PDB file of C-alpha atoms in Angstrom:
ATOM      1  CA  MET A 143      94.909  98.725 102.924  1.00  0.00           C
ATOM      2  CA  GLN A 144      96.746 100.513 106.038  1.00  0.00           C
ATOM      3  CA  LEU A 145      98.566  98.650 108.472  1.00  0.00           C
ATOM      4  CA  MET A 146      95.774  99.386 111.332  1.00  0.00           C
ATOM      5  CA  GLU A 147      93.828  97.059 109.113  1.00  0.00           C
ATOM      6  CA  LEU A 148      96.210  94.455 108.357  1.00  0.00           C
ATOM      7  CA  ARG A 149      97.448  94.075 111.863  1.00  0.00           C
ATOM      8  CA  ASN A 150      93.427  93.338 112.561  1.00  0.00           C
ATOM      9  CA  LYS A 151      92.870  90.673 110.355  1.00  0.00           C
ATOM     10  CA  LEU A 152      96.541  88.626 111.414  1.00  0.00           C
ATOM     11  CA  TYR A 153      94.429  88.707 114.876  1.00  0.00           C
ATOM     12  CA  ASP A 154      90.773  87.131 113.664  1.00  0.00           C
ATOM     13  CA  LEU A 155      92.610  84.463 111.342  1.00  0.00           C
ATOM     14  CA  ASP A 156      92.360  81.073 112.969  1.00  0.00           C
ATOM     15  CA  ARG A 157      96.056  79.885 113.558  1.00  0.00           C
ATOM     16  CA  ASN A 158      96.080  77.398 110.964  1.00  0.00           C
ATOM     17  CA  ILE A 159      95.511  78.551 108.473  1.00  0.00           C
ATOM     18  CA  CYS A 160      97.881  77.057 104.912  1.00  0.00           C
ATOM     19  CA  GLU A 161     100.331  78.610 103.621  1.00  0.00           C
ATOM     20  CA  GLU A 162      98.711  80.050 100.348  1.00  0.00           C
ATOM     21  CA  LYS A 163      95.708  82.102 102.517  1.00  0.00           C
ATOM     22  CA  THR A 164      98.545  82.972 104.842  1.00  0.00           C
ATOM     23  CA  LYS A 165      99.834  84.533 101.030  1.00  0.00           C
ATOM     24  CA  LEU A 166      96.677  86.145 100.119  1.00  0.00           C
ATOM     25  CA  TYR A 167      95.663  86.748 103.636  1.00  0.00           C
ATOM     26  CA  LEU A 168      98.109  89.227 104.931  1.00  0.00           C
ATOM     27  CA  VAL A 169     101.362  88.783 102.350  1.00  0.00           C
ATOM     28  CA  LEU A 170      99.988  90.069  99.353  1.00  0.00           C
ATOM     29  CA  PRO A 171      98.023  92.857 100.741  1.00  0.00           C
ATOM     30  CA  LEU A 172     100.730  94.027 102.566  1.00  0.00           C
ATOM     31  CA  ILE A 173     103.296  93.698  99.401  1.00  0.00           C
ATOM     32  CA  GLU A 174     100.257  95.960  98.073  1.00  0.00           C
ATOM     33  CA  TYR A 175     100.060  98.762 101.223  1.00  0.00           C
ATOM     34  CA  LEU A 176     103.836  99.225  99.785  1.00  0.00           C
ATOM     35  CA  GLY A 177     103.072 100.502  96.217  1.00  0.00           C
ATOM     36  CA  TYR A 178     102.084  97.266  93.774  1.00  0.00           C
ATOM     37  CA  ASP A 179     100.230  96.378  91.310  1.00  0.00           C
ATOM     38  CA  ILE A 180      99.932  93.075  92.554  1.00  0.00           C
ATOM     39  CA  PHE A 181      97.298  92.462  89.727  1.00  0.00           C
ATOM     40  CA  SER A 182     100.450  93.638  87.053  1.00  0.00           C
ATOM     41  CA  PRO A 183     103.311  91.209  85.749  1.00  0.00           C
ATOM     42  CA  PHE A 184     105.789  94.125  85.479  1.00  0.00           C
ATOM     43  CA  ASP A 185     105.446  94.616  89.359  1.00  0.00           C
ATOM     44  CA  ILE A 186     104.504  91.039  90.491  1.00  0.00           C
ATOM     45  CA  ILE A 187     105.844  87.359  89.518  1.00  0.00           C
ATOM     46  CA  PRO A 188     104.572  84.216  91.855  1.00  0.00           C
ATOM     47  CA  GLU A 189     106.408  81.153  91.410  1.00  0.00           C
ATOM     48  CA  TYR A 190     109.216  82.378  89.832  1.00  0.00           C
ATOM     49  CA  LYS A 191     112.524  80.798  89.061  1.00  0.00           C
ATOM     50  CA  PRO A 192     115.894  82.571  89.236  1.00  0.00           C
ATOM     51  CA  ARG A 193     117.982  82.993  86.970  1.00  0.00           C
ATOM     52  CA  TYR A 194     120.658  80.641  87.664  1.00  0.00           C
ATOM     53  CA  TYR A 195     118.928  77.814  90.524  1.00  0.00           C
ATOM     54  CA  ALA A 196     119.017  74.533  88.631  1.00  0.00           C
ATOM     55  CA  GLY A 197     116.194  73.189  90.719  1.00  0.00           C
ATOM     56  CA  ASN A 198     112.732  72.937  89.793  1.00  0.00           C
ATOM     57  CA  ASP A 199     111.656  74.979  92.611  1.00  0.00           C
ATOM     58  CA  ARG A 200     110.600  78.366  91.972  1.00  0.00           C
ATOM     59  CA  VAL A 201     110.167  81.324  94.943  1.00  0.00           C
ATOM     60  CA  ASP A 202     107.046  82.149  95.731  1.00  0.00           C
ATOM     61  CA  TYR A 203     106.954  85.848  94.764  1.00  0.00           C
ATOM     62  CA  ALA A 204     109.311  88.088  93.005  1.00  0.00           C
ATOM     63  CA  ILE A 205     109.277  92.032  93.687  1.00  0.00           C
ATOM     64  CA  CYS A 206     110.073  93.767  89.766  1.00  0.00           C
ATOM     65  CA  ASP A 207     112.181  97.712  89.118  1.00  0.00           C
ATOM     66  CA  ASP A 208     111.299  98.486  85.940  1.00  0.00           C
ATOM     67  CA  GLU A 209     110.466  95.117  85.293  1.00  0.00           C
ATOM     68  CA  ILE A 210     113.078  93.812  86.854  1.00  0.00           C
ATOM     69  CA  PRO A 211     113.061  91.166  89.794  1.00  0.00           C
ATOM     70  CA  LYS A 212     114.861  92.969  92.744  1.00  0.00           C
ATOM     71  CA  ILE A 213     112.960  91.428  95.882  1.00  0.00           C
ATOM     72  CA  PHE A 214     112.302  87.567  96.435  1.00  0.00           C
ATOM     73  CA  VAL A 215     109.792  86.749  98.606  1.00  0.00           C
ATOM     74  CA  GLU A 216     109.608  83.227  99.836  1.00  0.00           C
ATOM     75  CA  VAL A 217     106.357  82.782 102.137  1.00  0.00           C
ATOM     76  CA  LYS A 218     105.542  80.153 105.020  1.00  0.00           C
ATOM     77  CA  ARG A 219     102.804  79.613 106.281  1.00  0.00           C
ATOM     78  CA  LEU A 220     101.267  81.677 109.485  1.00  0.00           C
ATOM     79  CA  ARG A 221     102.900  80.724 112.867  1.00  0.00           C
ATOM     80  CA  THR A 222     105.639  78.881 111.123  1.00  0.00           C
ATOM     81  CA  ASP A 223     108.783  79.402 113.727  1.00  0.00           C
ATOM     82  CA  LEU A 224     110.995  80.975 111.426  1.00  0.00           C
ATOM     83  CA  LYS A 225     114.398  78.677 111.685  1.00  0.00           C
ATOM     84  CA  GLU A 226     117.634  78.651 110.474  1.00  0.00           C
ATOM     85  CA  GLU A 227     116.510  75.689 107.888  1.00  0.00           C
ATOM     86  CA  HIS A 228     113.813  78.257 106.038  1.00  0.00           C
ATOM     87  CA  VAL A 229     116.634  81.108 105.518  1.00  0.00           C
ATOM     88  CA  SER A 230     118.710  78.618 103.764  1.00  0.00           C
ATOM     89  CA  TRP A 231     115.832  78.162 101.198  1.00  0.00           C
ATOM     90  CA  LEU A 232     115.411  81.386 100.688  1.00  0.00           C
ATOM     91  CA  ALA A 233     119.178  82.183 100.147  1.00  0.00           C
ATOM     92  CA  LYS A 234     119.311  79.296  97.621  1.00  0.00           C
ATOM     93  CA  TYR A 235     117.525  81.560  95.774  1.00  0.00           C
ATOM     94  CA  PHE A 236     118.688  85.037  96.449  1.00  0.00           C
ATOM     95  CA  ASN A 237     122.615  83.115  95.434  1.00  0.00           C
ATOM     96  CA  SER A 238     120.553  82.396  92.135  1.00  0.00           C
ATOM     97  CA  ASP A 239     120.302  85.651  90.867  1.00  0.00           C
ATOM     98  CA  PRO A 240     122.702  88.202  90.174  1.00  0.00           C
ATOM     99  CA  PHE A 241     120.063  91.167  89.958  1.00  0.00           C
ATOM    100  CA  ILE A 242     118.881  90.388  93.659  1.00  0.00           C
ATOM    101  CA  LYS A 243     120.207  92.790  96.409  1.00  0.00           C
ATOM    102  CA  LEU A 244     116.654  91.494  98.550  1.00  0.00           C
ATOM    103  CA  GLY A 245     115.497  88.456 100.244  1.00  0.00           C
ATOM    104  CA  ILE A 246     112.099  88.973 102.703  1.00  0.00           C
ATOM    105  CA  LEU A 247     111.420  85.327 103.994  1.00  0.00           C
ATOM    106  CA  THR A 248     107.779  85.787 106.434  1.00  0.00           C
ATOM    107  CA  ASN A 249     105.155  83.464 107.601  1.00  0.00           C
ATOM    108  CA  GLY A 250     102.644  86.678 107.656  1.00  0.00           C
ATOM    109  CA  GLU A 251     103.116  88.251 110.632  1.00  0.00           C
ATOM    110  CA  ARG A 252     107.229  87.914 110.828  1.00  0.00           C
ATOM    111  CA  TYR A 253     109.368  90.158 108.033  1.00  0.00           C
ATOM    112  CA  LEU A 254     113.130  89.116 107.871  1.00  0.00           C
ATOM    113  CA  PHE A 255     114.647  91.227 105.824  1.00  0.00           C
ATOM    114  CA  PHE A 256     118.150  90.270 104.159  1.00  0.00           C
ATOM    115  CA  THR A 257     120.537  91.373 101.723  1.00  0.00           C
ATOM    116  CA  ASP A 258     124.266  90.297 100.809  1.00  0.00           C
ATOM    117  CA  SER A 259     126.453  92.842 103.080  1.00  0.00           C
ATOM    118  CA  VAL A 260     129.405  89.933 103.364  1.00  0.00           C
ATOM    119  CA  HIS A 261     129.950  88.612 100.122  1.00  0.00           C
ATOM    120  CA  GLU A 262     128.820  90.279  96.581  1.00  0.00           C
ATOM    121  CA  ASN A 263     125.936  88.021  95.607  1.00  0.00           C
ATOM    122  CA  MET A 264     125.715  85.333  98.989  1.00  0.00           C
ATOM    123  CA  MET A 265     122.898  86.205 100.959  1.00  0.00           C
ATOM    124  CA  ASP A 266     123.423  86.930 104.717  1.00  0.00           C
ATOM    125  CA  THR A 267     122.620  84.672 107.175  1.00  0.00           C
ATOM    126  CA  GLU A 268     121.394  86.866 109.836  1.00  0.00           C
ATOM    127  CA  PRO A 269     118.821  89.359 108.200  1.00  0.00           C
ATOM    128  CA  PHE A 270     119.239  93.194 108.893  1.00  0.00           C
ATOM    129  CA  PHE A 271     116.108  94.594 109.587  1.00  0.00           C
ATOM    130  CA  GLU A 272     112.444  92.690 111.205  1.00  0.00           C
ATOM    131  CA  PHE A 273     109.413  94.080 110.714  1.00  0.00           C
ATOM    132  CA  ASN A 274     106.387  92.452 112.498  1.00  0.00           C
ATOM    133  CA  LEU A 275     103.429  93.078 111.841  1.00  0.00           C
ATOM    134  CA  LYS A 276     101.364  93.131 115.045  1.00  0.00           C
ATOM    135  CA  THR A 277     104.145  94.990 117.127  1.00  0.00           C
ATOM    136  CA  TYR A 278     105.412  97.217 114.162  1.00  0.00           C
ATOM    137  CA  HIS A 279     106.589 100.328 115.856  1.00  0.00           C
ATOM    138  CA  PRO A 280     106.200 104.023 114.184  1.00  0.00           C
ATOM    139  CA  ILE A 281     109.733 103.289 113.229  1.00  0.00           C
ATOM    140  CA  ASP A 282     109.359 100.146 111.375  1.00  0.00           C
ATOM    141  CA  GLU A 283     106.851 101.804 109.336  1.00  0.00           C
ATOM    142  CA  TYR A 284     109.161 104.536 108.381  1.00  0.00           C
ATOM    143  CA  LEU A 285     111.953 101.158 107.386  1.00  0.00           C
ATOM    144  CA  ILE A 286     109.859  99.252 105.614  1.00  0.00           C
ATOM    145  CA  ASP A 287     108.985 102.466 103.238  1.00  0.00           C
ATOM    146  CA  TYR A 288     112.627 102.301 101.743  1.00  0.00           C
ATOM    147  CA  PHE A 289     111.370  98.867  99.848  1.00  0.00           C
ATOM    148  CA  SER A 290     108.201 100.563  99.076  1.00  0.00           C
ATOM    149  CA  LYS A 291     107.712 101.160  95.022  1.00  0.00           C
ATOM    150  CA  SER A 292     108.054 105.008  94.980  1.00  0.00           C
ATOM    151  CA  ASN A 293     111.135 104.732  97.006  1.00  0.00           C
ATOM    152  CA  PHE A 294     113.368 101.234  96.077  1.00  0.00           C
ATOM    153  CA  ASN A 295     116.359 101.869  94.499  1.00  0.00           C
ATOM    154  CA  GLY A 296     119.995 100.620  94.201  1.00  0.00           C
ATOM    155  CA  SER A 297     120.635 102.325  97.352  1.00  0.00           C
ATOM    156  CA  SER A 298     117.505 101.932  99.313  1.00  0.00           C
ATOM    157  CA  VAL A 299     119.292  98.666 101.584  1.00  0.00           C
ATOM    158  CA  GLU A 300     121.696 100.788 102.262  1.00  0.00           C
ATOM    159  CA  LEU A 301     120.380 103.901 103.126  1.00  0.00           C
ATOM    160  CA  CYS A 302     117.717 101.418 105.571  1.00  0.00           C
ATOM    161  CA  MET A 303     121.007  99.639 107.241  1.00  0.00           C
ATOM    162  CA  LYS A 304     122.511 103.174 107.501  1.00  0.00           C
ATOM    163  CA  THR A 305     118.944 104.171 109.129  1.00  0.00           C
ATOM    164  CA  ILE A 306     119.293 101.538 111.772  1.00  0.00           C
ATOM    165  CA  SER A 307     123.275 102.097 112.345  1.00  0.00           C
ATOM    166  CA  GLU A 308     122.948 105.534 113.187  1.00  0.00           C
ATOM    167  CA  LEU A 309     119.044 105.375 115.267  1.00  0.00           C
ATOM    168  CA  GLY A 310     121.138 102.817 117.292  1.00  0.00           C
ATOM    169  CA  LYS A 311     124.164 105.132 117.896  1.00  0.00           C
ATOM    170  CA  ILE A 312     121.048 107.865 119.121  1.00  0.00           C
ATOM    171  CA  GLN A 313     119.567 105.234 121.245  1.00  0.00           C
ATOM    172  CA  ASN A 314     122.732 104.631 123.244  1.00  0.00           C
ATOM    173  CA  ALA A 315     123.644 108.192 123.288  1.00  0.00           C
ATOM    174  CA  PHE A 316     119.849 108.717 125.108  1.00  0.00           C
ATOM    175  CA  ARG A 317     121.237 106.150 127.362  1.00  0.00           C
ATOM    176  CA  LEU A 318     123.800 107.047 128.165  1.00  0.00           C
ATOM    177  CA  ILE A 319     122.581 110.564 129.394  1.00  0.00           C
ATOM    178  CA  TYR A 320     119.579 108.997 131.153  1.00  0.00           C
ATOM    179  CA  ALA A 321     122.473 107.316 132.846  1.00  0.00           C
ATOM    180  CA  ASN A 322     123.186 110.392 134.757  1.00  0.00           C
ATOM    181  CA  GLN A 323     119.512 111.846 136.201  1.00  0.00           C
ATOM    182  CA  GLU A 324     121.407 114.654 137.792  1.00  0.00           C
ATOM    183  CA  HIS A 325     122.924 116.216 134.133  1.00  0.00           C
ATOM    184  CA  PHE A 326     119.530 114.661 132.283  1.00  0.00           C
ATOM    185  CA  LYS A 327     117.613 117.042 134.912  1.00  0.00           C
ATOM    186  CA  GLU A 328     119.246 119.576 133.618  1.00  0.00           C
ATOM    187  CA  LEU A 329     119.141 119.175 129.912  1.00  0.00           C
ATOM    188  CA  ARG A 330     115.249 118.530 130.226  1.00  0.00           C
ATOM    189  CA  GLU A 331     114.627 121.722 132.445  1.00  0.00           C
ATOM    190  CA  THR A 332     116.490 123.596 129.266  1.00  0.00           C
ATOM    191  CA  GLY A 333     114.106 122.335 126.186  1.00  0.00           C
ATOM    192  CA  ASP A 334     113.731 118.542 124.823  1.00  0.00           C
ATOM    193  CA  GLU A 335     115.644 119.774 121.822  1.00  0.00           C
ATOM    194  CA  ASN A 336     118.537 120.734 123.966  1.00  0.00           C
ATOM    195  CA  VAL A 337     118.717 116.930 125.287  1.00  0.00           C
ATOM    196  CA  MET A 338     118.366 115.937 121.602  1.00  0.00           C
ATOM    197  CA  LYS A 339     120.778 118.627 120.273  1.00  0.00           C
ATOM    198  CA  GLU A 340     123.463 116.453 123.500  1.00  0.00           C
ATOM    199  CA  ILE A 341     122.329 113.381 122.444  1.00  0.00           C
ATOM    200  CA  TYR A 342     123.005 114.106 118.390  1.00  0.00           C
ATOM    201  CA  LYS A 343     126.671 115.254 119.562  1.00  0.00           C
ATOM    202  CA  ILE A 344     127.486 112.128 121.866  1.00  0.00           C
ATOM    203  CA  ALA A 345     126.260 110.017 118.783  1.00  0.00           C
ATOM    204  CA  LYS A 346     127.961 111.953 116.365  1.00  0.00           C
ATOM    205  CA  VAL A 347     124.675 111.717 114.394  1.00  0.00           C
ATOM    206  CA  THR A 348     123.501 114.633 112.453  1.00  0.00           C
ATOM    207  CA  GLU A 349     120.179 116.113 111.645  1.00  0.00           C
ATOM    208  CA  GLU A 350     120.800 114.885 107.558  1.00  0.00           C
ATOM    209  CA  ASP A 351     121.455 111.725 108.784  1.00  0.00           C
ATOM    210  CA  ILE A 352     118.054 110.933 111.506  1.00  0.00           C
ATOM    211  CA  PRO A 353     115.319 113.946 111.402  1.00  0.00           C
ATOM    212  CA  LEU A 354     115.206 114.797 114.119  1.00  0.00           C
ATOM    213  CA  ASN A 355     111.025 114.748 114.023  1.00  0.00           C
ATOM    214  CA  LEU A 356     112.109 110.718 113.957  1.00  0.00           C
ATOM    215  CA  ALA A 357     115.007 110.779 116.044  1.00  0.00           C
ATOM    216  CA  PHE A 358     111.453 112.281 119.143  1.00  0.00           C
ATOM    217  CA  ILE A 359     109.805 108.588 118.079  1.00  0.00           C
ATOM    218  CA  ALA A 360     113.287 106.334 118.590  1.00  0.00           C
ATOM    219  CA  VAL A 361     114.242 108.551 122.064  1.00  0.00           C
ATOM    220  CA  PRO A 362     110.314 109.389 123.400  1.00  0.00           C
ATOM    221  CA  ILE A 363     112.045 111.743 125.915  1.00  0.00           C
ATOM    222  CA  HIS A 364     108.164 113.274 126.370  1.00  0.00           C
ATOM    223  CA  ARG A 365     106.796 110.768 127.690  1.00  0.00           C
ATOM    224  CA  LEU A 366     109.934 110.582 130.597  1.00  0.00           C
TER     225      LEU A 366
END
């Protein structure tokens, strides 16, 4: 299933569907979109108990890399307003398994991505990335692909965070140039490529950090 199909399904669903239907109709299809075999116990383990978790609760899904759980997914009913209490619920699972480096909290529409960037094996209280199925942008598609089965590895979280940071620098550099309309118009007269070169220079970013085609999506100069 493609993302557009999944987004269309989101609009068709009853606002009051239960958590199990949220998993079945929205969350599992997105996991499958990322290339995981949702019917394989080597890829997905439902109702997984973290290694050192003392309680009887279980995280909704553990996504595996080389048959070892590396991603936890905690699901709430569609339209649930994801709050601090839900983040804490995911954190208690995340913090109980040292192999987990990515935790995802979702209500089927919003997907909040967490890691342990502050203290190792202690989930951050704020997500480093949010994917919204209803309002996603092409950049979001690029970023979520870091966590697909074909791309996910030990450095995926770090690479995604770095890309988000570099894109932020590019957007800020563009705002600086655009604020000076006279300079911006002069640059545009020489071509959009030169505008981008100036943006990269100000942002101290290279094409090796951020591909030019991705930067053009982040900074849609051609629409101005």
